[in-house]
Amino acid sequence: KCRLIACEEAWTIPEVAAELQKVARSPTQSLDKLLVKGIYDADHDTSGYGKMNFLNGLLDVEEQRLPQMDEYGVDMHLLTLTAPGVQMFDADTATELAALANDRLAEICAKRPTRFAGLGSFAPHSPKRAAKEVERVMGELKLNGLIVNGHTNGDYFDDYRFWPIFEAAEALDATIYIHPRGPSDTLKGPLQDYAMDSAMWGYGVEVGTNMLRMMASGLFDRFPKLRICVGHMGEMVPYFIWRINFMNSRAQKVGRAPKTERSMEEYFRDNFVFTTSGVEDPLALRYAIDRMGIDNVIWAIDYPYQPMKPAVDFIENFACTDAERHALCHGNAERVFHIA
Ligand SMILES: COc1cc(C(=O)O)cc(C(=O)O)c1
Ligand SMILES: [Mn+2]
């Protein structure tokens, strides 16, 4: 039986949940508010999220999560502070709560080192303090990388103000997982209806846009060793990579996009890995492996938003070679997230 390490497993702490309840009751126009109200202020839910009761699953580690992992044969969860993380809070509160969540996560991983690994959080809107937290996460706390949820106050990661964070992560060989959150105020336009704000569509558009801005801006010429992980089978980019590459190369030739040392396809292949979280489609997974290479594809559940058993059945029934299974189920995760 193959070791199973699930790599986009959501979790939170009561202090972050309490602060998000304040956000739910605040006048913010952020599109994340729909989900935040539903999950963290369920009595005032208008999105239906309150009925799905994700909060218990997010707060829980040992009551339901671990017994289910035992029942379904999941060896490890790589735990991540769930979206939108601390990014809707003011920079000081965000910095403090990220550090608190990181301390709690380190305790969970130290208590059960063969069952839990973790990605630390930071406050992108305080980049210098965020870079320090990256160093603390990878050093003192011995966690396995970093998690962040897309834009912060509408700014994307091609913006030089975030670069101290990438400098620290690259120097420490720390992978940064870019998880979705609701599209930014400038992107949200027609994405506010029909539940398109989050997992069905807006999440993919939000992260995909961030990814393309990072690649097309030449960020990876500046940080050639920086490794980014994304979820949800690569947030639609693998399917579209030929067209993205063709059109960006053409735009560079006619001076419409900045010249870069490598092509978009090379940046995506060299500087990104992606997980299968929330996309339990064997054809999509086979295409992703064949198109981007098995070393770039990592299994994940996306618990508690995805139920655990179907995600385990999906990967155990997936037709692949032993070498592919080894890479998908734990080999790539061990390399990318420094898991022993
Ligand atoms: C932060 O809240 C989330 C909600 C859902 C959902 O299924 O509604 C999915 C994800 C996710 O795909 O990570 C996240
Ligand atoms: Mn997720």
Tab-separated table of C-alpha atoms in Angstrom, residues 34-280:
chain	number	residue	atom	x	y	z
A	34	LEU	CA	-20.332	35.695	1.395
A	35	LEU	CA	-18.318	32.653	2.452
A	36	VAL	CA	-16.976	34.227	5.649
A	37	LYS	CA	-20.515	35.085	6.803
A	38	GLY	CA	-21.702	31.572	6.010
A	39	ILE	CA	-18.906	29.757	7.797
A	40	TYR	CA	-18.051	32.124	10.692
A	41	ASP	CA	-21.373	33.899	11.315
A	42	ALA	CA	-23.780	31.145	10.308
A	43	ASP	CA	-26.787	32.736	12.064
A	44	HIS	CA	-26.588	35.549	9.489
A	45	ASP	CA	-25.747	33.275	6.566
A	46	THR	CA	-27.059	34.269	3.113
A	47	SER	CA	-24.804	32.027	1.008
A	48	GLY	CA	-25.875	28.594	2.209
A	49	TYR	CA	-22.397	27.971	3.615
A	50	GLY	CA	-23.943	27.961	7.110
A	51	LYS	CA	-25.882	24.816	6.213
A	52	MET	CA	-22.668	22.992	5.213
A	53	ASN	CA	-21.144	23.464	8.663
A	54	PHE	CA	-17.469	23.476	7.640
A	55	LEU	CA	-16.360	25.199	10.839
A	56	ASN	CA	-16.344	22.054	13.001
A	57	GLY	CA	-14.228	20.228	10.433
A	58	LEU	CA	-11.792	23.150	10.248
A	59	LEU	CA	-11.285	23.430	14.007
A	60	ASP	CA	-10.994	19.678	14.502
A	61	VAL	CA	-7.816	17.591	14.327
A	62	GLU	CA	-8.263	14.577	16.621
A	63	GLU	CA	-12.037	14.020	16.959
A	64	GLN	CA	-13.110	13.389	13.350
A	65	ARG	CA	-10.148	14.129	11.114
A	66	LEU	CA	-7.651	11.643	12.558
A	67	PRO	CA	-10.140	8.723	12.936
A	68	GLN	CA	-11.196	9.226	9.296
A	69	MET	CA	-7.545	9.264	8.239
A	70	ASP	CA	-7.116	5.944	10.075
A	71	GLU	CA	-10.292	4.496	8.566
A	72	TYR	CA	-9.394	5.438	4.972
A	73	GLY	CA	-5.659	4.821	5.194
A	74	VAL	CA	-4.506	8.435	4.880
A	75	ASP	CA	-1.091	8.584	6.497
A	76	MET	CA	-0.698	12.357	6.675
A	77	HIS	CA	-2.536	15.649	6.290
A	78	LEU	CA	-0.474	18.687	5.338
A	79	LEU	CA	-2.477	21.258	7.341
A	80	THR	CA	-3.006	24.801	6.054
A	81	LEU	CA	-4.764	27.767	7.671
A	82	THR	CA	-7.933	27.932	5.583
A	83	ALA	CA	-8.740	30.760	3.155
A	84	PRO	CA	-8.890	33.736	3.393
A	85	GLY	CA	-6.378	33.190	6.207
A	86	VAL	CA	-5.392	36.393	7.982
A	87	GLN	CA	-5.517	38.525	4.840
A	88	MET	CA	-8.806	40.318	5.587
A	89	PHE	CA	-7.492	41.666	8.917
A	90	ASP	CA	-5.461	44.850	9.437
A	91	ALA	CA	-1.726	44.251	9.000
A	92	ASP	CA	-0.934	44.159	12.742
A	93	THR	CA	-3.757	41.773	13.654
A	94	ALA	CA	-2.884	39.643	10.623
A	95	THR	CA	0.780	39.453	11.642
A	96	GLU	CA	-0.108	38.469	15.214
A	97	LEU	CA	-2.740	35.862	14.293
A	98	ALA	CA	-0.507	34.297	11.630
A	99	ALA	CA	2.206	33.800	14.259
A	100	LEU	CA	-0.327	32.362	16.717
A	101	ALA	CA	-1.698	29.928	14.123
A	102	ASN	CA	1.858	28.925	13.202
A	103	ASP	CA	2.687	28.186	16.848
A	104	ARG	CA	-0.466	26.067	17.228
A	105	LEU	CA	0.335	24.214	13.988
A	106	ALA	CA	3.873	23.472	15.122
A	107	GLU	CA	2.430	21.974	18.327
A	108	ILE	CA	0.064	19.704	16.354
A	109	CYS	CA	2.910	18.506	14.115
A	110	ALA	CA	5.283	17.963	17.066
A	111	LYS	CA	2.628	15.880	18.857
A	112	ARG	CA	1.922	13.625	15.843
A	113	PRO	CA	4.902	13.981	13.480
A	114	THR	CA	3.969	10.953	11.351
A	115	ARG	CA	0.354	12.125	10.855
A	116	PHE	CA	0.537	15.907	10.421
A	117	ALA	CA	2.775	18.339	8.623
A	118	GLY	CA	1.936	22.003	8.144
A	119	LEU	CA	2.313	25.180	6.074
A	120	GLY	CA	2.835	28.426	7.959
A	121	SER	CA	0.917	31.664	7.301
A	122	PHE	CA	2.063	35.277	7.067
A	123	ALA	CA	0.593	38.750	6.510
A	124	PRO	CA	1.485	39.779	2.928
A	125	HIS	CA	0.443	43.365	3.698
A	126	SER	CA	3.342	43.623	6.127
A	127	PRO	CA	6.015	42.197	3.811
A	128	LYS	CA	9.101	42.775	5.975
A	129	ARG	CA	7.474	41.160	9.018
A	130	ALA	CA	6.106	38.450	6.719
A	131	ALA	CA	9.646	37.643	5.525
A	132	LYS	CA	10.721	37.330	9.175
A	133	GLU	CA	7.799	34.949	9.822
A	134	VAL	CA	8.848	32.849	6.813
A	135	GLU	CA	12.255	32.463	8.458
A	136	ARG	CA	10.667	31.560	11.825
A	137	VAL	CA	8.293	29.048	10.195
A	138	MET	CA	11.104	27.224	8.392
A	139	GLY	CA	13.653	27.597	11.205
A	140	GLU	CA	12.436	27.553	14.803
A	141	LEU	CA	9.001	26.026	14.038
A	142	LYS	CA	10.332	23.446	11.554
A	143	LEU	CA	7.150	23.589	9.462
A	144	ASN	CA	7.006	22.451	5.844
A	145	GLY	CA	6.462	25.551	3.742
A	146	LEU	CA	4.058	28.507	3.504
A	147	ILE	CA	0.400	29.088	2.575
A	148	VAL	CA	-1.150	32.312	1.277
A	149	ASN	CA	-4.538	32.982	-0.333
A	150	GLY	CA	-4.178	34.968	-3.511
A	151	HIS	CA	-4.499	38.747	-3.566
A	152	THR	CA	-4.168	40.989	-0.527
A	153	ASN	CA	-6.206	44.206	-0.671
A	154	GLY	CA	-6.359	43.719	-4.445
A	155	ASP	CA	-2.574	43.508	-4.977
A	156	TYR	CA	-1.048	40.540	-6.805
A	157	PHE	CA	2.356	38.925	-6.389
A	158	ASP	CA	4.039	40.542	-9.393
A	159	ASP	CA	4.033	43.679	-7.183
A	160	TYR	CA	7.597	44.368	-5.994
A	161	ARG	CA	6.338	45.174	-2.468
A	162	PHE	CA	5.844	41.427	-1.832
A	163	TRP	CA	9.295	40.438	-3.047
A	164	PRO	CA	11.024	40.282	0.393
A	165	ILE	CA	8.701	37.338	1.094
A	166	PHE	CA	9.829	35.520	-2.065
A	167	GLU	CA	13.473	36.302	-1.304
A	168	ALA	CA	13.164	34.631	2.118
A	169	ALA	CA	11.223	31.637	0.775
A	170	GLU	CA	13.658	31.045	-2.097
A	171	ALA	CA	16.679	31.260	0.214
A	172	LEU	CA	15.131	28.657	2.534
A	173	ASP	CA	13.867	26.343	-0.261
A	174	ALA	CA	10.385	26.913	1.195
A	175	THR	CA	7.482	26.242	-1.163
A	176	ILE	CA	4.704	28.856	-1.077
A	177	TYR	CA	1.240	27.378	-1.636
A	178	ILE	CA	-1.008	29.979	-3.287
A	179	HIS	CA	-4.545	28.996	-2.326
A	180	PRO	CA	-7.630	30.779	-3.720
A	181	ARG	CA	-9.855	33.335	-2.079
A	182	GLY	CA	-12.738	35.330	-3.571
A	183	PRO	CA	-11.785	37.473	-6.592
A	184	SER	CA	-10.485	40.955	-5.695
A	185	ASP	CA	-12.740	44.027	-5.843
A	186	THR	CA	-11.411	44.870	-9.326
A	187	LEU	CA	-11.893	41.296	-10.598
A	188	LYS	CA	-15.209	40.381	-8.980
A	189	GLY	CA	-17.571	42.044	-11.528
A	190	PRO	CA	-19.861	39.318	-12.945
A	191	LEU	CA	-18.534	36.697	-10.466
A	192	GLN	CA	-20.879	37.710	-7.652
A	193	ASP	CA	-23.867	35.548	-8.609
A	194	TYR	CA	-24.857	31.897	-8.939
A	195	ALA	CA	-22.239	30.769	-6.354
A	196	MET	CA	-19.555	31.731	-8.879
A	197	ASP	CA	-17.688	33.726	-6.193
A	198	SER	CA	-15.747	30.779	-4.843
A	199	ALA	CA	-14.834	27.170	-5.593
A	200	MET	CA	-17.008	26.728	-8.708
A	201	TRP	CA	-15.266	29.463	-10.751
A	202	GLY	CA	-14.039	32.656	-9.036
A	203	TYR	CA	-11.303	30.846	-7.104
A	204	GLY	CA	-9.754	29.505	-10.308
A	205	VAL	CA	-9.920	32.886	-12.046
A	206	GLU	CA	-8.386	34.605	-9.004
A	207	VAL	CA	-5.416	32.239	-8.582
A	208	GLY	CA	-4.927	31.745	-12.323
A	209	THR	CA	-4.686	35.508	-12.773
A	210	ASN	CA	-2.140	35.756	-9.965
A	211	MET	CA	-0.087	32.922	-11.501
A	212	LEU	CA	-0.025	34.507	-14.960
A	213	ARG	CA	0.930	37.913	-13.583
A	214	MET	CA	3.830	36.318	-11.689
A	215	MET	CA	5.065	34.388	-14.739
A	216	ALA	CA	4.575	37.169	-17.310
A	217	SER	CA	6.196	39.832	-15.091
A	218	GLY	CA	9.550	38.035	-15.032
A	219	LEU	CA	9.278	37.345	-11.289
A	220	PHE	CA	10.935	33.948	-11.784
A	221	ASP	CA	13.918	35.537	-13.535
A	222	ARG	CA	14.470	37.411	-10.291
A	223	PHE	CA	13.744	34.376	-8.087
A	224	PRO	CA	14.714	31.395	-10.317
A	225	LYS	CA	14.642	28.884	-7.448
A	226	LEU	CA	11.292	30.042	-5.997
A	227	ARG	CA	8.758	27.199	-5.946
A	228	ILE	CA	5.031	27.866	-5.942
A	229	CYS	CA	2.340	25.237	-5.340
A	230	VAL	CA	-1.257	25.723	-6.416
A	231	GLY	CA	-4.274	23.457	-5.963
A	232	HIS	CA	-7.321	22.390	-7.926
A	233	MET	CA	-5.392	20.664	-10.738
A	234	GLY	CA	-3.395	23.802	-11.484
A	235	GLU	CA	-6.298	26.280	-11.489
A	236	MET	CA	-7.115	25.723	-15.195
A	237	VAL	CA	-3.607	26.703	-16.342
A	238	PRO	CA	-2.455	23.197	-17.458
A	239	TYR	CA	-5.367	22.901	-19.896
A	240	PHE	CA	-4.696	26.354	-21.357
A	241	ILE	CA	-0.882	26.372	-21.266
A	242	TRP	CA	-0.356	26.045	-25.040
A	243	ARG	CA	-2.501	29.121	-25.725
A	244	ILE	CA	-1.051	31.085	-22.810
A	245	ASN	CA	2.454	30.359	-24.106
A	246	PHE	CA	1.652	31.173	-27.746
A	247	MET	CA	-0.087	34.463	-26.966
A	248	ASN	CA	2.489	35.675	-24.412
A	249	SER	CA	5.382	34.850	-26.774
A	250	ARG	CA	3.611	36.790	-29.541
A	251	ALA	CA	2.937	39.700	-27.175
A	252	GLN	CA	6.648	39.802	-26.200
A	253	LYS	CA	7.647	39.917	-29.903
A	254	VAL	CA	5.469	42.961	-30.572
A	255	GLY	CA	6.411	44.701	-27.315
A	256	ARG	CA	3.036	44.222	-25.632
A	257	ALA	CA	4.451	42.122	-22.769
A	258	PRO	CA	7.831	42.452	-21.016
A	259	LYS	CA	10.649	40.286	-22.321
A	260	THR	CA	11.375	37.316	-20.058
A	261	GLU	CA	14.311	34.876	-19.968
A	262	ARG	CA	12.083	31.813	-20.176
A	263	SER	CA	8.643	31.116	-21.680
A	264	MET	CA	5.374	30.857	-19.754
A	265	GLU	CA	5.338	27.085	-20.218
A	266	GLU	CA	8.886	26.851	-18.854
A	267	TYR	CA	8.031	28.969	-15.811
A	268	PHE	CA	4.947	26.859	-15.127
A	269	ARG	CA	6.941	23.648	-15.469
A	270	ASP	CA	10.077	24.842	-13.636
A	271	ASN	CA	8.671	26.971	-10.806
A	272	PHE	CA	5.237	25.462	-10.101
A	273	VAL	CA	3.838	22.226	-8.753
A	274	PHE	CA	0.112	21.645	-8.318
A	275	THR	CA	-2.250	19.378	-6.409
A	276	THR	CA	-5.414	17.501	-7.391
A	277	SER	CA	-7.458	19.107	-4.571
A	278	GLY	CA	-11.178	19.273	-5.346
A	279	VAL	CA	-10.800	17.888	-8.892
A	280	GLU	CA	-11.532	14.142	-8.676
